[in-house]
């Protein structure tokens, strides 16, 4: 047994930690089975003197154990040692460290500084100071923040590798600062420069593209702490002794792009101006920073029919382009960005709306590498102007997002499904840029609560999102009010709007998912008043029937079961949706109160949940179980949120399956119904139907976009129409993760990875087969270690491989076996004959004509017996229809022929 991967507040050896009672986590690795931790000891030391020794604790806990020692000092390094004992008589230890930051914003000794440039000045200010360091240096730490987004240079070198610091928070109440190590950058004579861009603070943002949402002048705050080897120290801090000028960044806006003029020189310096801003709002960096996480080479270049010079990077992504060039003095290179080409192959930037997303670089005659500083774009293609010829290797796409640890992988035998998983992951990367945005490309990029709420379950499989959502939820709570509830976007720049179901329920649902995924009780403690406050907000607005039936609601946003126009809310009664979520959130608050030991609250919200459930049944179901809205979403919510009385569930399920059949086995759900649709089917003995829906390739379906070449998730099921045209509603993002929420079902149902206890301390493995997929392999890096579930069903044989991490246990349900198997940690392999061979039963009268005609053997039979039919030009227009639908208008002999084809295919060895 080996103990490894020591984390302090989810991080490895964090720098600038501003947590008074940090928590420690570690993992056990062992090749033996059934390994459990029996005891641990945590020792925390400062300069080799213990500040806390937990003693040997007889416990199996190894996740998020709270520091209980002496009060931590600011700007201090602490060493951590963890010793672990297991049930096999083994012992192991691991070491790490953390360094505290300033611990609170009021500990900043520096002063805020700004400039007095005229209002029309668009260039980014550079605050600068020269200083000396005349002794031998031991360490250098920089503590900095800004109103805007900033970058620090010491002696011409960028400090750190992060972007868009200090991040986007509710500046009215909260502002993060960052800590940097700069030991190697200091010399005897030094020059520090802090460049500040408008960013989210002052920049053009929102639907109306207006500036100054938080202030009309950027500012900076920084301290450089130098510790010398002789024990003395020096602090360089922002004050009115600093100078301010402008540089090569002549303009920079997140929506509009950046202009860099490397020929520009500014000989004029003015004095920095002291700026008032409350330091009590300042908190340490709470989540991982934004970094360049991937560098992607250009895939190909071409000239469009409109004679545009275009480069394709092969992937819709979020970030910017790095350009290497040797241009002439004053030569201007312009780069425009777009997600896609139109059907004629021309550069298509309409999905950006007012966000022009243009970067301009002006050369100085030398070899140069350009890349923006304070803007990002959503793009796959760039159009280049100002270069007659260029080499592909001189263009690199830099992928930017919050640097979360990747925790999940999911692959199958189906290439389209694998591309879907890739699209989900890329949309998460592209939209988890400091906050969970809806889209990364157009004039929006806002922290929509509804999008984050429906996707959080999937997000938590793909990446470790504990810190990311903790930070964002702190802002959500800070924006929440008793009068308006939870805003629709966080941070809120849209103004006061009354809370709306499914969107504002993010306040309750997201903390609960984080708790279940990571076993993190602190997030429940921190968000508890916010969670309660949202449910209480709804309760205060209920009528005498105990239901919420007033105010604006999004309903089932962008659902297909209602003609779109001014109203995009779908056909499901919007207050049915609202009250389904009301009940769901009340139930979660009750469970949260139980976890936190608040028994009185637990009973109060449990009673409220029962009351809402009864009122829901009285209002929205008839005595025989007929729903007011027998839409797919209406039925799904009643089933998945367990709202319908047991006696009515069978009829609601029947209504759901009939609705799906009436739509030729296609979905019609929007943002609310889609996340739960396949779950509701799989959990109610309709898993095969869930699989049919999931693998549909024509519109509307998840795989339709894949077949149209998508590399990210679309905002709409038909963002690109079958004929290649685009949806022209003015709201058509091609990178919008909400419908990627199917990923949670893929991990939970197809791979079968579920948690029975918070943090996956106890694991539930139950993979489920569907026709059209013969193998699945998924890995999930939980807080205890790697969980793996892999299966294949081929040649009448089922093979299952499972890995359970040390210090956990699991319950396994093997496919086609009814008996549960309880196991401890270790690797397990199962192999047995199948009762139902997926390879040989994947074709039926419900198969589409295209699925049949994709098989050479089927074409051979049809050519032999009905060559006129197989060669008929109308065949291509019926490809999307099922065989049953084709036969509805065909002669009786045709039915016999297709039954022969299907029977022959199902008896023939087929590799899917």
Short mmCIF file of C-alpha atoms in Angstrom, two decimals, residues 624-625 630 635 639 648-662 681 684 686 689:
data_model
loop_
_atom_site.label_atom_id
_atom_site.label_comp_id
_atom_site.label_asym_id
_atom_site.label_seq_id
_atom_site.Cartn_x
_atom_site.Cartn_y
_atom_site.Cartn_z
CA UNK A 624 -56.63 8.60 -13.61
CA UNK A 625 -53.06 9.86 -13.93
CA UNK A 630 -48.37 15.18 -21.64
CA UNK A 635 -43.78 13.23 -18.23
CA UNK A 639 -41.13 10.58 -13.24
CA UNK A 648 -50.02 7.00 -11.78
CA UNK A 649 -46.45 6.27 -12.83
CA UNK A 650 -47.34 3.50 -15.29
CA UNK A 651 -49.77 5.74 -17.19
CA UNK A 652 -47.30 8.64 -17.28
CA UNK A 653 -44.61 6.31 -18.61
CA UNK A 654 -47.05 5.08 -21.24
CA UNK A 655 -47.81 8.68 -22.21
CA UNK A 656 -44.09 9.36 -22.51
CA UNK A 657 -43.39 6.35 -24.72
CA UNK A 658 -46.43 7.12 -26.91
CA UNK A 659 -45.25 10.69 -27.33
CA UNK A 660 -41.81 9.50 -28.38
CA UNK A 661 -43.35 7.00 -30.81
CA UNK A 662 -45.54 9.73 -32.28
CA UNK A 681 -36.58 6.00 -19.48
CA UNK A 684 -38.43 3.00 -15.60
CA UNK A 686 -37.45 1.62 -20.96
CA UNK A 689 -35.98 3.13 -25.87
#
